[in-house]
CSV table of C-alpha atoms in Angstrom, one decimal:
chain,number,residue,atom,x,y,z
A,46,MET,CA,80.6,112.6,177.0
A,47,SER,CA,78.6,115.7,178.0
A,48,GLU,CA,74.9,115.6,177.9
A,49,THR,CA,74.7,118.5,175.5
A,50,ARG,CA,76.8,116.7,172.9
A,51,ILE,CA,74.6,113.7,172.6
A,52,ASP,CA,72.3,113.8,169.6
A,53,HIS,CA,69.4,112.0,171.4
A,54,ASP,CA,66.9,112.5,168.6
A,55,ARG,CA,69.2,111.1,165.9
A,56,LEU,CA,70.1,108.0,168.0
A,57,PHE,CA,66.5,107.1,168.9
A,58,LYS,CA,65.2,107.8,165.5
A,59,GLU,CA,67.8,105.6,163.9
A,60,LEU,CA,67.1,102.8,166.4
A,61,LEU,CA,63.3,102.9,166.1
A,62,SER,CA,63.2,103.3,162.3
A,63,THR,CA,65.6,100.3,161.9
A,64,PHE,CA,63.6,98.1,164.4
A,65,PHE,CA,60.2,99.7,164.4
A,66,GLU,CA,58.2,96.4,164.3
A,67,GLU,CA,60.4,95.1,167.2
A,68,PHE,CA,59.7,98.3,169.2
A,69,VAL,CA,56.0,97.9,168.8
A,70,LEU,CA,56.0,94.2,169.6
A,71,LEU,CA,58.2,94.8,172.7
A,72,PHE,CA,56.1,97.5,174.4
A,73,PHE,CA,52.7,97.3,172.8
A,74,PRO,CA,51.9,93.7,171.7
A,75,HIS,CA,48.2,94.5,171.5
A,76,VAL,CA,48.9,97.2,169.0
A,77,HIS,CA,51.3,95.0,167.0
A,78,GLU,CA,48.4,92.7,166.2
A,79,GLN,CA,46.5,95.6,164.6
A,80,ILE,CA,49.3,96.8,162.3
A,81,ASP,CA,50.0,95.5,158.8
A,82,PHE,CA,53.8,95.8,158.7
A,83,HIS,CA,53.9,95.1,155.0
A,84,TYR,CA,52.6,98.6,154.6
A,85,LEU,CA,55.2,100.7,156.5
A,86,SER,CA,57.0,103.9,155.4
A,87,PHE,CA,58.7,106.7,157.3
A,88,LEU,CA,57.5,110.1,156.3
A,89,SER,CA,59.8,113.0,155.9
A,90,GLU,CA,60.4,115.2,158.9
A,91,GLU,CA,57.4,117.2,160.0
A,92,VAL,CA,57.9,120.7,161.5
A,93,LEU,CA,55.0,122.0,163.6
A,94,THR,CA,54.8,125.7,164.4
A,95,ASP,CA,53.3,126.8,167.7
A,96,VAL,CA,52.1,130.3,166.7
A,97,THR,CA,51.1,131.3,170.2
A,98,ALA,CA,54.5,130.4,171.8
A,99,GLY,CA,56.5,131.3,168.7
A,100,GLU,CA,58.2,127.9,168.7
A,101,LYS,CA,58.9,125.2,166.1
A,102,HIS,CA,58.8,121.5,167.0
A,103,ARG,CA,60.0,118.6,164.9
A,104,VAL,CA,58.1,115.3,165.0
A,105,ASP,CA,60.6,112.7,165.9
A,106,LEU,CA,59.1,109.8,164.0
A,107,LEU,CA,56.0,109.7,161.8
A,108,VAL,CA,55.1,106.3,160.3
A,109,GLU,CA,52.6,105.6,157.6
A,110,THR,CA,51.0,102.2,157.9
A,111,LYS,CA,47.7,100.3,157.8
A,112,LEU,CA,45.8,99.9,161.1
A,113,ARG,CA,43.2,97.1,160.8
A,114,GLY,CA,43.3,97.5,157.0
A,115,GLU,CA,42.7,101.3,157.0
A,116,ASP,CA,45.4,103.9,156.2
A,117,GLY,CA,46.8,105.4,159.4
A,118,LEU,CA,49.7,107.1,161.0
A,119,ILE,CA,51.8,106.4,164.1
A,120,VAL,CA,53.6,109.4,165.7
A,121,VAL,CA,56.4,108.7,168.2
A,122,HIS,CA,57.6,111.6,170.3
A,123,ILE,CA,60.8,111.1,172.4
A,124,GLU,CA,61.1,113.3,175.5
A,125,HIS,CA,64.6,113.8,176.8
A,126,GLN,CA,64.2,116.8,179.0
A,127,SER,CA,64.7,115.9,182.7
A,128,TYR,CA,62.8,118.8,184.2
A,129,ILE,CA,59.1,118.5,184.9
A,130,GLN,CA,56.8,120.0,182.3
A,131,SER,CA,53.2,120.4,183.3
A,132,SER,CA,52.3,121.2,179.7
A,133,PHE,CA,53.7,118.0,178.1
A,134,SER,CA,50.3,116.3,177.6
A,135,GLU,CA,49.0,119.5,176.1
A,136,ARG,CA,51.9,119.6,173.6
A,137,MET,CA,51.2,116.0,172.7
A,138,PHE,CA,47.6,117.0,171.8
A,139,ILE,CA,48.8,120.0,169.8
A,140,TYR,CA,51.2,117.7,167.8
A,141,PHE,CA,48.3,115.2,167.2
A,142,SER,CA,45.8,117.9,166.2
A,143,ARG,CA,48.2,119.6,163.7
A,144,LEU,CA,49.0,116.3,162.1
A,145,PHE,CA,45.4,115.3,162.0
A,146,GLN,CA,44.5,118.6,160.4
A,147,LYS,CA,47.1,118.0,157.7
A,148,HIS,CA,46.7,114.2,157.0
A,149,ARG,CA,43.0,113.6,158.0
A,150,ARG,CA,43.7,110.0,159.0
A,151,ARG,CA,43.6,108.0,162.2
A,152,ILE,CA,46.7,108.7,164.2
A,153,LEU,CA,48.2,106.6,167.0
A,154,PRO,CA,50.3,108.8,169.4
A,155,ILE,CA,53.2,107.4,171.4
A,156,ALA,CA,55.5,109.2,173.9
A,157,ILE,CA,58.8,107.8,175.0
A,158,PHE,CA,60.3,109.3,178.2
A,159,SER,CA,64.1,108.7,178.0
A,160,TYR,CA,65.5,110.7,180.9
A,161,ASP,CA,67.0,109.2,184.1
A,162,ALA,CA,64.5,110.6,186.6
A,163,ILE,CA,61.6,108.4,187.8
A,164,ARG,CA,58.3,110.2,187.7
A,165,ASN,CA,54.7,109.4,186.9
A,166,GLU,CA,54.2,111.0,183.5
A,167,PRO,CA,50.8,111.9,182.1
A,168,SER,CA,49.2,109.8,179.3
A,169,SER,CA,46.2,112.1,178.7
A,170,PHE,CA,45.0,115.6,178.2
A,171,THR,CA,41.5,116.6,179.2
A,172,VAL,CA,39.3,119.7,178.8
A,173,SER,CA,36.2,119.4,180.8
A,174,PHE,CA,33.4,121.2,182.7
A,175,PRO,CA,31.3,119.9,185.6
A,176,PHE,CA,28.6,119.4,183.1
A,177,LEU,CA,30.6,118.2,180.0
A,178,THR,CA,33.9,116.6,179.0
A,179,VAL,CA,34.9,118.4,175.9
A,180,LEU,CA,38.1,116.6,175.2
A,181,ASP,CA,39.7,113.4,176.5
A,182,PHE,CA,42.9,112.9,174.5
A,183,ARG,CA,45.0,109.8,175.4
A,184,PHE,CA,48.3,108.5,174.2
A,185,LEU,CA,50.6,105.5,174.8
A,186,THR,CA,53.7,106.0,176.9
A,187,VAL,CA,57.0,104.2,177.6
A,188,GLU,CA,58.9,105.5,180.7
A,189,LEU,CA,62.3,103.8,180.3
A,190,SER,CA,63.7,104.7,183.8
A,191,LYS,CA,60.8,102.8,185.4
A,192,LEU,CA,61.4,99.6,183.5
A,193,PRO,CA,63.1,96.7,185.4
A,194,TRP,CA,66.0,95.8,183.1
A,195,ARG,CA,66.3,92.2,184.2
A,196,THR,CA,62.8,91.5,182.8
A,197,TYR,CA,63.9,92.6,179.3
A,198,ILE,CA,67.0,90.4,179.1
A,199,ARG,CA,64.7,87.5,178.4
A,200,HIS,CA,63.5,89.1,175.2
A,201,ASP,CA,65.5,88.3,172.1
A,202,ASN,CA,64.6,91.7,170.8
A,203,PRO,CA,67.2,94.2,169.5
A,204,VAL,CA,65.3,97.3,170.9
A,205,ALA,CA,65.3,95.7,174.3
A,206,ALA,CA,69.0,95.1,174.1
A,207,ALA,CA,69.8,98.7,173.1
A,208,LEU,CA,67.4,100.2,175.7
A,209,LEU,CA,68.9,98.3,178.6
A,210,SER,CA,71.2,101.2,178.7
A,211,LYS,CA,68.3,103.6,179.6
A,212,MET,CA,66.4,101.4,182.0
A,213,GLY,CA,66.3,101.3,185.8
A,214,TYR,CA,69.6,100.0,186.9
A,215,ASN,CA,72.0,101.4,189.6
A,216,GLU,CA,75.7,102.0,189.4
A,217,GLU,CA,76.6,98.7,191.0
A,218,GLU,CA,74.7,96.9,188.2
A,219,LYS,CA,76.4,98.5,185.2
A,220,VAL,CA,78.8,95.7,184.6
A,221,GLU,CA,76.1,93.1,184.7
A,222,VAL,CA,73.8,95.2,182.4
A,223,LYS,CA,76.6,95.3,179.8
A,224,LYS,CA,77.3,91.6,180.2
A,225,GLU,CA,73.6,90.8,179.5
A,226,PHE,CA,73.5,93.2,176.6
A,227,LEU,CA,76.5,91.4,175.0
A,228,ARG,CA,74.8,88.0,175.6
A,229,MET,CA,71.6,89.3,173.9
A,230,LEU,CA,73.7,90.6,171.0
A,231,THR,CA,75.3,87.2,170.4
A,232,ARG,CA,71.9,85.5,170.5
A,233,LEU,CA,70.4,87.9,168.0
A,234,GLU,CA,72.9,87.1,165.3
A,235,LEU,CA,72.4,90.4,163.4
A,236,ASP,CA,74.3,91.6,160.4
A,237,GLU,CA,77.3,93.9,161.2
A,238,ALA,CA,75.6,97.2,160.4
A,239,LYS,CA,72.7,96.5,162.8
A,240,GLN,CA,75.0,95.1,165.4
A,241,ARG,CA,77.1,98.3,165.2
A,242,LEU,CA,74.0,100.4,165.5
A,243,LEU,CA,72.9,98.6,168.8
A,244,PHE,CA,76.4,98.7,170.2
A,245,GLY,CA,76.8,102.4,169.4
A,246,PHE,CA,73.5,103.3,171.0
A,247,PHE,CA,74.2,101.2,174.2
A,248,GLU,CA,77.7,102.6,174.7
A,249,THR,CA,76.5,106.2,174.3
A,250,TYR,CA,74.3,105.8,177.4
A,251,LEU,CA,76.2,103.2,179.4
A,252,ARG,CA,80.0,103.4,179.3
A,253,LEU,CA,82.1,101.4,181.7
A,254,SER,CA,85.4,102.6,183.4
A,255,GLU,CA,88.6,100.7,182.6
A,256,GLU,CA,88.3,99.0,186.0
A,257,GLU,CA,84.7,97.9,185.2
A,258,GLU,CA,85.8,96.6,181.8
A,259,VAL,CA,88.3,94.3,183.5
A,260,ARG,CA,85.5,93.1,185.8
A,261,LEU,CA,83.3,92.5,182.8
A,262,ARG,CA,85.9,90.3,181.2
A,263,ASP,CA,86.4,88.3,184.4
A,264,GLU,CA,82.6,87.7,184.5
A,265,VAL,CA,82.5,86.6,180.9
A,266,LYS,CA,85.2,84.0,181.6
A,267,THR,CA,82.8,82.4,184.2
A,268,MET,CA,80.1,81.8,181.5
A,269,GLU,CA,79.6,78.5,179.7
A,270,GLU,CA,82.6,78.0,177.4
A,271,LYS,CA,80.8,78.3,174.0
A,272,GLU,CA,78.9,81.4,175.0
A,273,ALA,CA,81.9,83.0,176.7
A,274,ALA,CA,83.9,82.6,173.4
A,275,LYS,CA,81.2,84.3,171.4
A,276,VAL,CA,80.9,87.2,173.9
A,277,MET,CA,84.7,87.6,174.0
A,278,GLU,CA,84.9,87.6,170.2
A,279,LEU,CA,82.4,90.4,170.2
A,280,ILE,CA,84.3,92.4,172.7
A,281,VAL,CA,87.6,91.9,170.9
A,282,SER,CA,85.9,92.8,167.6
A,283,TYR,CA,84.8,96.2,168.9
A,284,GLU,CA,88.1,96.8,170.7
A,285,GLN,CA,89.8,96.2,167.3
A,286,LYS,CA,87.5,98.7,165.6
A,287,GLY,CA,88.4,101.2,168.2
A,288,MET,CA,92.1,100.4,167.6
A,289,GLU,CA,91.6,100.9,163.9
A,290,LYS,CA,90.1,104.3,164.6
A,291,GLY,CA,93.0,105.2,166.8
A,292,MET,CA,95.4,104.2,164.0
A,293,GLU,CA,93.5,106.3,161.5
A,294,LYS,CA,93.9,109.3,163.8
A,295,GLY,CA,97.5,108.5,164.2
A,296,MET,CA,97.9,108.3,160.5
A,297,GLU,CA,96.3,111.7,160.0
A,298,LYS,CA,98.8,113.2,162.5
A,299,GLY,CA,101.5,111.2,160.8
A,300,MET,CA,100.8,112.9,157.5
A,301,GLU,CA,101.9,116.1,159.1
A,302,LYS,CA,104.8,114.9,161.2
A,303,GLY,CA,105.6,111.6,159.5
A,304,MET,CA,103.1,108.9,158.8
A,305,GLU,CA,105.2,106.1,160.3
A,306,LYS,CA,105.7,107.8,163.6
A,307,GLY,CA,102.0,108.7,164.0
A,308,MET,CA,101.0,105.1,163.3
A,309,GLU,CA,103.4,103.7,165.8
A,310,LYS,CA,102.2,106.1,168.5
A,311,ALA,CA,98.6,105.1,167.7
A,312,LYS,CA,99.5,101.4,168.2
A,313,LEU,CA,101.2,102.1,171.5
A,314,ASP,CA,98.2,104.1,172.7
A,315,VAL,CA,95.8,101.3,171.8
A,316,ALA,CA,98.1,98.7,173.4
A,317,LYS,CA,98.1,100.7,176.7
A,318,ARG,CA,94.3,100.9,176.7
A,319,MET,CA,94.0,97.2,175.9
A,320,LEU,CA,96.4,96.3,178.8
A,321,ALA,CA,94.3,98.5,181.1
A,322,LYS,CA,91.2,96.6,180.1
A,323,GLY,CA,92.7,93.2,180.9
A,324,PHE,CA,93.8,91.9,177.4
A,325,ASP,CA,96.8,89.6,177.5
A,326,ALA,CA,100.1,90.4,175.6
A,327,ASP,CA,99.5,87.7,172.9
A,328,THR,CA,96.1,89.1,171.9
A,329,ILE,CA,97.5,92.7,171.8
A,330,HIS,CA,100.5,91.5,169.7
A,331,GLU,CA,98.1,89.7,167.3
A,332,LEU,CA,95.8,92.8,166.8
A,333,THR,CA,98.5,95.6,166.8
A,334,GLY,CA,101.6,93.8,165.4
A,335,LEU,CA,103.7,95.3,168.2
A,336,PRO,CA,106.6,93.1,169.5
A,337,LEU,CA,105.8,91.2,172.7
A,338,GLU,CA,108.9,92.9,174.3
A,339,THR,CA,107.4,96.3,173.6
A,340,ILE,CA,104.0,95.3,175.0
A,341,GLU,CA,105.7,93.9,178.2
A,342,GLN,CA,107.5,97.3,178.7
A,343,LEU,CA,104.1,99.1,178.5
A,344,LYS,CA,102.8,97.2,181.5
A,345,PRO,CA,102.4,99.3,184.7
């Protein structure tokens, strides 16, 4: 998937709005203590206009809550751009000041840097003279690429699980990262909708090759039996969902050229992908309904 086709804003906004308390607890436990999460609402999208630059900026997430019993706002900005911006902290101050001008409440600003490069990002914007500091604006930051992913697998936190895909791992560690993600997912025991949200987020940013998927299954088999069964059940479940999507596409084509033919082709395509990823013939037969003889013939 090309970088330009990923809707980063939507993905992060959906993750953080679904698990906002978990996000704050994970990265800012000292802030979590000050927030009353019984009073929590997500405000409609705010558009801020920079008159000087002639640009419009959308606030990624604006949360209304109570901070130490007093009405307040939390603004979360997600920065995806990988090139260095010397004016970023200034932009954060502009976002803050425009929101304060409109809402006249205490506002806690947070910036999440989600790109792959490792840099030391600013967390303040200062205007000063030798004789006077006019402004010392500070904000909280999360630099995902600098976070050691192994530290976060100990957290039974859905945000930690999803964001493993954006943390500081190397290519050789990808299989292990996904294995740990799946282990976290089984421990969390979330409902299907939330599980699907986390899985979709993770797979957007960390996708394994077919060879790596085979290695993943081999590693899962070495786990303790009960845990391995849960993880394999999760993998098969999502493979089956992919298979059903493939069948739906096949059926759409089949409506034009014969529904039965399109569905059969979809089944064959899914069976080939499952073979490449290390599934055995009996499992493929059970999920697709294809005869075992047909599946054997598809083997390379």
